[in-house]
Structures are given as C-alpha cells and as structure tokens.
Short mmCIF file of C-alpha atoms in Angstrom, two decimals:
data_model
loop_
_atom_site.label_atom_id
_atom_site.label_comp_id
_atom_site.label_asym_id
_atom_site.label_seq_id
_atom_site.Cartn_x
_atom_site.Cartn_y
_atom_site.Cartn_z
CA UNK A 71 -13.03 -23.34 4.05
CA UNK A 72 -16.52 -24.59 4.91
CA UNK A 73 -19.64 -23.50 3.00
CA UNK A 74 -17.83 -22.19 -0.03
CA UNK A 75 -19.91 -20.55 -2.76
CA UNK A 76 -20.92 -22.95 -5.51
CA UNK A 77 -18.65 -21.36 -8.09
CA UNK A 78 -15.51 -22.01 -6.01
CA UNK A 79 -13.56 -25.23 -6.52
CA UNK A 80 -12.59 -26.31 -3.01
CA UNK A 81 -9.85 -28.59 -4.34
CA UNK A 82 -8.22 -25.97 -6.59
CA UNK A 83 -8.38 -23.27 -3.94
CA UNK A 84 -6.90 -25.53 -1.26
CA UNK A 85 -4.10 -26.52 -3.66
CA UNK A 86 -3.30 -22.87 -4.36
CA UNK A 87 -3.15 -21.99 -0.67
CA UNK A 88 -1.18 -25.09 0.33
CA UNK A 89 1.37 -24.41 -2.39
CA UNK A 90 1.74 -20.84 -1.15
CA UNK A 91 3.10 -22.21 2.14
CA UNK A 92 5.29 -24.89 0.55
CA UNK A 93 8.96 -24.39 -0.14
CA UNK A 94 9.65 -25.52 -3.73
CA UNK A 95 13.25 -26.42 -2.96
CA UNK A 96 15.59 -27.12 -0.03
CA UNK A 97 17.22 -23.71 -0.30
CA UNK A 98 14.21 -21.48 -0.91
CA UNK A 99 12.95 -19.01 1.67
CA UNK A 100 9.38 -18.10 0.75
CA UNK A 101 8.37 -18.05 4.42
CA UNK A 102 4.69 -17.39 3.78
CA UNK A 103 3.10 -16.46 7.11
CA UNK A 104 -0.53 -15.79 6.20
CA UNK A 105 -3.02 -16.02 3.35
CA UNK A 106 -6.54 -14.57 3.35
CA UNK A 107 -8.81 -14.60 0.29
CA UNK A 108 -12.07 -12.65 0.28
CA UNK A 109 -14.78 -13.15 -2.35
CA UNK A 110 -17.56 -10.59 -2.17
CA UNK A 111 -17.52 -9.87 1.55
CA UNK A 112 -16.76 -13.42 2.73
CA UNK A 113 -13.45 -15.06 3.61
CA UNK A 114 -13.17 -18.15 1.39
CA UNK A 115 -9.61 -19.11 2.33
CA UNK A 116 -7.47 -18.41 5.38
CA UNK A 117 -4.29 -20.14 6.49
CA UNK A 118 -1.31 -19.41 8.73
CA UNK A 119 2.20 -20.72 9.17
CA UNK A 120 3.05 -22.32 12.53
CA UNK A 121 3.50 -19.69 15.21
CA UNK A 122 1.08 -17.27 13.53
CA UNK A 123 -2.69 -16.99 13.71
CA UNK A 124 -5.59 -14.61 13.14
CA UNK A 125 -4.45 -12.46 16.07
CA UNK A 126 -0.81 -12.03 14.98
CA UNK A 127 0.05 -8.46 13.91
CA UNK A 128 2.11 -8.55 10.71
CA UNK A 129 4.42 -5.98 9.20
CA UNK A 130 3.14 -4.46 5.98
CA UNK A 131 6.31 -2.57 5.04
CA UNK A 132 5.48 -0.42 1.99
CA UNK A 133 1.82 -1.41 2.07
CA UNK A 134 1.80 1.36 4.68
CA UNK A 135 2.07 3.87 1.83
CA UNK A 136 -1.40 2.96 0.57
CA UNK A 137 -2.83 3.50 4.05
CA UNK A 138 -1.10 6.89 4.14
CA UNK A 139 -2.93 7.66 0.88
CA UNK A 140 -6.24 6.82 2.58
CA UNK A 141 -5.47 9.13 5.51
CA UNK A 142 -4.76 11.92 3.03
CA UNK A 143 -8.07 11.18 1.32
CA UNK A 144 -9.89 11.50 4.63
CA UNK A 145 -8.25 14.90 5.19
CA UNK A 146 -9.31 15.98 1.70
CA UNK A 147 -12.89 15.07 2.61
CA UNK A 148 -12.96 16.30 6.19
CA UNK A 149 -10.63 19.30 6.14
CA UNK A 150 -10.55 20.38 2.50
CA UNK A 151 -6.87 19.53 2.08
CA UNK A 152 -5.84 20.56 -1.46
CA UNK A 153 -3.53 17.98 -3.02
CA UNK A 154 -2.78 20.29 -5.96
CA UNK A 155 -1.57 23.19 -3.83
CA UNK A 156 2.10 23.73 -3.08
CA UNK A 157 3.09 21.35 -0.30
CA UNK A 158 3.29 22.89 3.15
CA UNK A 159 6.86 21.79 3.87
CA UNK A 160 8.94 24.25 5.90
CA UNK A 161 12.18 23.56 4.02
CA UNK A 162 10.58 24.49 0.68
CA UNK A 163 8.79 27.74 1.50
CA UNK A 164 11.30 30.09 -0.15
CA UNK A 165 9.80 30.95 -3.56
CA UNK A 166 13.31 30.84 -5.03
CA UNK A 167 13.68 27.20 -3.98
CA UNK A 168 12.75 25.02 -6.97
CA UNK A 169 11.17 22.53 -4.54
CA UNK A 170 8.58 25.23 -3.81
CA UNK A 171 6.66 23.92 -6.85
CA UNK A 172 6.14 20.42 -5.40
CA UNK A 173 2.53 19.51 -4.65
CA UNK A 174 1.05 16.78 -2.50
CA UNK A 175 -0.29 15.16 -5.67
CA UNK A 176 3.24 14.94 -7.09
CA UNK A 177 4.47 13.25 -3.92
CA UNK A 178 1.57 10.79 -3.84
CA UNK A 179 2.47 9.88 -7.42
CA UNK A 180 6.22 9.65 -6.72
CA UNK A 181 6.91 12.40 -9.25
CA UNK A 182 8.20 15.14 -6.95
CA UNK A 183 11.62 15.17 -8.62
CA UNK A 184 13.36 14.80 -5.24
CA UNK A 185 16.53 12.76 -5.00
CA UNK A 186 16.00 9.50 -3.13
CA UNK A 187 17.62 6.11 -3.66
CA UNK A 188 15.14 3.36 -2.76
CA UNK A 189 17.86 0.82 -2.01
CA UNK A 190 18.42 -1.14 1.20
CA UNK A 191 22.09 -1.35 2.08
CA UNK A 192 24.89 0.51 3.87
CA UNK A 193 24.86 4.28 3.30
CA UNK A 194 21.77 4.12 1.07
CA UNK A 195 18.93 6.60 1.47
CA UNK A 196 16.17 4.16 2.41
CA UNK A 197 18.29 2.42 5.04
CA UNK A 198 19.76 5.62 6.45
CA UNK A 199 16.33 7.21 6.73
CA UNK A 200 14.58 4.24 8.35
CA UNK A 201 17.32 3.35 10.81
CA UNK A 202 19.28 6.53 11.58
CA UNK A 203 17.08 9.59 11.01
CA UNK A 204 15.36 11.13 14.01
CA UNK A 205 12.88 12.81 11.68
CA UNK A 206 12.40 10.79 8.52
CA UNK A 207 10.37 13.60 6.94
CA UNK A 208 13.16 16.12 7.53
CA UNK A 209 15.71 13.68 6.10
CA UNK A 210 13.72 13.33 2.89
CA UNK A 211 12.68 16.98 2.62
CA UNK A 212 16.33 18.07 2.73
CA UNK A 213 17.07 16.19 -0.49
CA UNK A 214 17.70 18.26 -3.64
CA UNK A 215 15.84 17.90 -6.90
CA UNK A 216 17.22 15.55 -9.54
CA UNK A 217 14.52 16.58 -12.02
CA UNK A 218 11.90 19.27 -12.42
CA UNK A 219 8.82 18.44 -10.35
CA UNK A 220 6.30 16.27 -12.20
CA UNK A 221 8.73 15.21 -14.94
CA UNK A 222 10.24 12.01 -13.46
CA UNK A 223 8.78 8.99 -11.67
CA UNK A 224 11.05 7.88 -8.82
CA UNK A 225 9.65 5.51 -6.19
CA UNK A 226 10.55 6.93 -2.79
CA UNK A 227 9.84 6.03 0.81
CA UNK A 228 11.19 9.47 1.58
CA UNK A 229 8.31 11.36 0.01
CA UNK A 230 5.85 9.01 1.74
CA UNK A 231 7.26 10.16 5.07
CA UNK A 232 7.07 13.82 4.09
CA UNK A 233 3.37 13.18 3.43
CA UNK A 234 3.06 11.40 6.78
CA UNK A 235 4.50 14.47 8.50
CA UNK A 236 1.99 16.65 6.68
CA UNK A 237 -0.83 14.39 7.90
CA UNK A 238 0.55 14.53 11.45
CA UNK A 239 0.66 18.33 11.32
CA UNK A 240 -2.90 18.49 9.95
CA UNK A 241 -4.32 16.50 12.85
CA UNK A 242 -2.54 18.27 15.71
CA UNK A 243 1.18 17.66 15.33
CA UNK A 244 1.61 15.11 18.10
CA UNK A 245 1.97 11.35 18.10
CA UNK A 246 -1.11 11.03 20.32
CA UNK A 247 -3.17 13.10 17.89
CA UNK A 248 -1.93 11.06 14.97
CA UNK A 249 -2.83 7.74 16.59
CA UNK A 250 -6.24 9.12 17.56
CA UNK A 251 -6.91 10.29 14.02
CA UNK A 252 -5.83 7.06 12.31
CA UNK A 253 -7.88 4.97 14.74
CA UNK A 254 -11.04 7.08 14.82
CA UNK A 255 -11.11 8.19 11.19
CA UNK A 256 -10.18 4.87 9.58
CA UNK A 257 -9.11 1.76 11.50
CA UNK A 258 -11.91 1.57 14.06
CA UNK A 259 -14.54 2.41 11.45
CA UNK A 260 -13.62 -0.63 9.35
CA UNK A 261 -13.07 -2.89 12.35
CA UNK A 262 -9.29 -3.06 11.89
CA UNK A 263 -8.66 -2.74 15.62
CA UNK A 264 -5.20 -4.32 15.48
CA UNK A 265 -3.85 -1.76 13.01
CA UNK A 266 -1.16 0.62 14.18
CA UNK A 267 1.41 2.77 12.39
CA UNK A 268 4.62 3.13 14.37
CA UNK A 269 6.33 6.55 14.72
CA UNK A 270 9.85 7.79 14.27
CA UNK A 271 11.76 9.59 17.03
CA UNK A 272 10.18 12.93 16.08
CA UNK A 273 6.68 11.63 16.83
CA UNK A 274 5.50 11.47 13.22
CA UNK A 275 4.20 8.12 12.04
CA UNK A 276 6.34 6.27 9.48
CA UNK A 277 3.85 6.32 6.64
CA UNK A 278 6.23 4.64 4.24
CA UNK A 279 6.86 1.40 6.05
CA UNK A 280 5.82 0.77 9.64
CA UNK A 281 2.18 -0.31 9.74
CA UNK A 282 1.30 -3.55 11.50
CA UNK A 283 -2.05 -5.37 11.41
CA UNK A 284 -3.43 -8.88 11.52
CA UNK A 285 -3.96 -10.62 8.18
CA UNK A 286 -7.72 -10.27 8.64
CA UNK A 287 -7.37 -6.55 9.24
CA UNK A 288 -5.21 -6.17 6.14
CA UNK A 289 -8.04 -7.97 4.33
CA UNK A 290 -10.56 -5.56 5.87
CA UNK A 291 -8.53 -2.70 4.46
CA UNK A 292 -8.57 -4.36 1.04
CA UNK A 293 -12.35 -4.77 1.25
CA UNK A 294 -12.64 -1.09 2.21
CA UNK A 295 -10.67 -0.21 -0.93
CA UNK A 296 -12.78 -2.50 -3.11
CA UNK A 297 -15.85 -0.70 -1.77
CA UNK A 298 -14.28 2.61 -2.85
CA UNK A 299 -13.87 3.89 0.67
CA UNK A 300 -17.39 3.07 1.88
CA UNK A 301 -17.95 0.97 5.01
CA UNK A 302 -21.34 0.15 6.52
CA UNK A 303 -22.88 2.74 4.18
CA UNK A 304 -20.56 5.47 5.50
CA UNK A 305 -18.43 7.32 2.97
CA UNK A 306 -15.02 7.51 4.58
CA UNK A 307 -13.10 8.60 1.48
CA UNK A 308 -14.23 11.44 -0.79
CA UNK A 309 -16.09 10.73 -4.00
CA UNK A 310 -13.69 9.75 -6.76
CA UNK A 311 -10.71 9.21 -4.44
CA UNK A 312 -10.08 5.61 -5.42
CA UNK A 313 -10.47 6.48 -9.10
CA UNK A 314 -7.84 9.17 -8.58
CA UNK A 315 -5.60 6.81 -6.62
CA UNK A 316 -5.72 4.07 -9.26
CA UNK A 317 -5.28 6.34 -12.27
CA UNK A 318 -1.86 5.63 -13.80
CA UNK A 319 0.84 8.21 -13.20
CA UNK A 320 1.97 9.33 -16.68
CA UNK A 321 5.70 8.95 -16.04
CA UNK A 322 5.47 5.51 -14.37
CA UNK A 323 6.44 2.60 -16.66
CA UNK A 324 3.74 0.20 -17.89
CA UNK A 325 1.05 2.19 -16.09
CA UNK A 326 2.23 0.40 -12.95
CA UNK A 327 1.73 3.13 -10.35
CA UNK A 328 -1.08 5.43 -9.32
CA UNK A 329 -1.08 7.47 -6.11
CA UNK A 330 0.62 5.16 -3.60
CA UNK A 331 -0.96 2.09 -5.15
CA UNK A 332 0.64 -0.34 -7.59
CA UNK A 333 -1.41 -1.00 -10.72
CA UNK A 334 -1.74 -3.65 -13.40
CA UNK A 335 -3.15 -1.18 -15.93
CA UNK A 336 -0.50 -1.69 -18.59
CA UNK A 337 1.25 0.64 -20.96
CA UNK A 338 -0.87 3.40 -22.48
CA UNK A 339 -2.04 2.19 -25.87
CA UNK A 340 -0.68 -1.29 -25.18
CA UNK A 341 -2.50 -2.66 -22.12
CA UNK A 342 -1.18 -6.19 -22.71
CA UNK A 343 2.26 -4.88 -21.72
CA UNK A 344 1.63 -4.85 -17.98
CA UNK A 345 3.21 -6.00 -14.74
CA UNK A 346 1.14 -9.19 -14.35
CA UNK A 347 0.06 -10.16 -17.90
CA UNK A 348 -2.02 -13.16 -16.79
CA UNK A 349 -4.05 -11.15 -14.26
CA UNK A 350 -6.91 -8.69 -14.90
CA UNK A 351 -5.83 -5.16 -15.82
CA UNK A 352 -8.11 -3.64 -13.17
CA UNK A 353 -6.12 -5.31 -10.39
CA UNK A 354 -4.38 -2.87 -8.08
CA UNK A 355 -2.49 -3.54 -4.89
CA UNK A 356 -0.63 -2.44 -1.80
CA UNK A 357 2.83 -3.99 -2.03
CA UNK A 358 5.58 -4.33 0.54
CA UNK A 359 9.11 -5.61 1.11
CA UNK A 360 9.56 -9.37 1.56
CA UNK A 361 6.50 -10.23 -0.52
CA UNK A 362 3.61 -8.46 1.22
CA UNK A 363 0.51 -7.84 -0.88
CA UNK A 364 -3.10 -6.79 -0.52
CA UNK A 365 -4.47 -7.21 -4.05
CA UNK A 366 -7.87 -5.84 -5.03
CA UNK A 367 -9.55 -7.18 -8.19
CA UNK A 368 -12.82 -5.30 -8.69
CA UNK A 369 -13.84 -7.26 -11.80
CA UNK A 370 -13.69 -10.48 -9.78
CA UNK A 371 -15.08 -8.95 -6.56
CA UNK A 372 -12.02 -10.24 -4.75
CA UNK A 373 -9.31 -9.31 -2.27
CA UNK A 374 -6.19 -11.45 -1.88
CA UNK A 375 -3.80 -10.99 1.06
CA UNK A 376 -0.40 -12.65 1.35
CA UNK A 377 2.06 -11.87 4.15
CA UNK A 378 5.49 -13.35 4.57
CA UNK A 379 9.21 -12.91 5.09
CA UNK A 380 10.54 -13.85 1.66
CA UNK A 381 14.28 -13.43 1.20
CA UNK A 382 14.65 -14.69 -2.37
CA UNK A 383 12.84 -14.73 -5.72
CA UNK A 384 10.94 -17.99 -5.16
CA UNK A 385 7.61 -16.24 -4.48
CA UNK A 386 5.42 -14.99 -7.35
CA UNK A 387 2.39 -12.83 -6.65
CA UNK A 388 1.20 -13.39 -10.20
CA UNK A 389 1.41 -17.18 -10.10
CA UNK A 390 -0.39 -17.42 -6.75
CA UNK A 391 -3.20 -15.02 -7.63
CA UNK A 392 -3.62 -16.76 -11.00
CA UNK A 393 -4.14 -20.06 -9.17
CA UNK A 394 -6.70 -18.47 -6.87
CA UNK A 395 -8.59 -16.96 -9.79
CA UNK A 396 -8.56 -20.29 -11.62
CA UNK A 397 -10.29 -21.88 -8.65
CA UNK A 398 -13.28 -19.55 -9.02
CA UNK A 399 -15.63 -19.52 -11.96
CA UNK A 400 -15.87 -16.00 -13.35
CA UNK A 401 -19.32 -14.40 -13.60
#
C-alpha cells in the first residue's frame, strides 16, 4: 500500500484489511482468500491468504450472473438482441404454453414466474441442476410456472442458465464460439485475461455460477462496471445498460435486486430500509456463495473485492466495506 492518496488513512485501511483475514474466534471459518480495493483507477489495498496470490484464479459463484448480464448487454449493442421480446426458448414456443410470455428482461430480473428452489442440499433444484443436469438450461426451462410472468420475484440460478444458453446460441451455439465471444467481446478488452466461464456437459457456459478469475481481474470487472461499460474510451456496453441493470426490480424486497445485480437502493419511498443501512444507497454488487463480492460504489469512486470460502455467518460485507469507507475521506 505504498503511495496512497492523501485522503486515505494508511493505518485505518490496513486495519480493515488485516481484520478481514483474521478469524474472530477459534471456531469461525471466514477463510478470506483475497481483498482488492480500488479507488479511482488505482489499487489502494491488496492482500492474499497463504497459498493464494495475484495469479490465483478464484471462483465467483453467483457473481457469474452479473457477467452473464454484461454478455447480454454486448449482444443488445452488437446484434440488436431485444430483451423485451418473448424469450427464444424451444420448450416455450407453443403459444398455448403460459411460459410463452416470458421475456429475457423478466429472467434478468428474476421475475419469470418459473419454479426454482435456490437451495443447496439433497434433491434441491440448485444442487440437482449444478451437479446432475447435462444441460442446466434444459433443466430450468422444463420447470412450470408458480406465478404469472412478471408478478413474482424469485431468485434463480436456473433462469441465469437459460439466459446463458440463449447467449451461447446467439454467438454460434458451440462451446468454442462461446469462449471466443466472452474473451474477445469482454474479458480481453478489459485486460481480464484469467477470466473463464466453465461449461456444462451440453457445451453451454454455466452463467449462474462457474466463472473463475484472479482477484485483480474481478476488480477490473468492477472498474468496468463503475465506468458504465466503457474501457479505454471504447463503449463495450450499450448506452444506459448499467442504469437499466441497477434499476430496482419492482417485486424485489427493499429494492435489493436489479437485473442480475444486487442493490442497496432501499425500499421505494423508504430508502433507509435497505440491505446495508450504513453503506451508500448507490452501492451495487455482484454477490456469490461463500462470501464473494465485487462491490461498486459510484459516489465514492470505489470498487471493493472480497473472495473467500466462508462456511458460517462470521463474515459481514457491510462491516468490512464500512471500515474501508471510514479509512477514506469523502470528497
């Protein structure tokens, strides 16, 4: 943490990062593996657990969903993909099928109405899909409706993989084409050369859960988001895409979800009732299982990345990010 900007307290920032790696008790399992904090476009803090370093690819779990959103945005810009049109899913093409009404926008916002139980355990949808389904998209697309489309918010890795299949089909239908597209259209452009999204047995990438990247490359992705999809003066995402993606989904509680991004916007008409009350309401983030986060705070010009393998409730995103913010004098 050499040459920190004058408004950063070295001591407070170091304390926040050191505490992120500490175990508060003999039985806790925070298992923080990496921290990267970016202020403006500069890394001001970076630390790794033993056995990990700047070159270690790390599993993002459901942070992959946000990247899937970005790939959709690129297709909107480059191929004119219409997110408000009826979704091109083979199983839903019969006009008499009530799922025929589902749009890509509804799936991005987790309001498709499809049945899916986002629980990890024996015989649960998320586990069965991720570990037994040859085609995760087909598994999810076969689910019936539990509500009329666009009337219920239901977080679902299943719909994320239906979207991933749609992206795969748009770029050529093969695993090779999908890897080429994700690398050339996004990852290589932002310098995230370590990034890769693993496929399922059908050859479609697992857009819900299986992206790996180094901590620095996750931070690059966060910086790309903070810059509203612009990198080196190139517009990679369409105009307004990040505003769309971070606009609260009406049926999501506390304004906590947009289009594959978690939000801190707060309840409509009562913004103080929000997920992280002590953090700015413009914060939004990619979040993943076991405590993964890439948090973007536009009002503080900041990106905060934390990666780990947390098996209990001892880790708090809010407490850590609050400490980081308190180490930096606001403009």
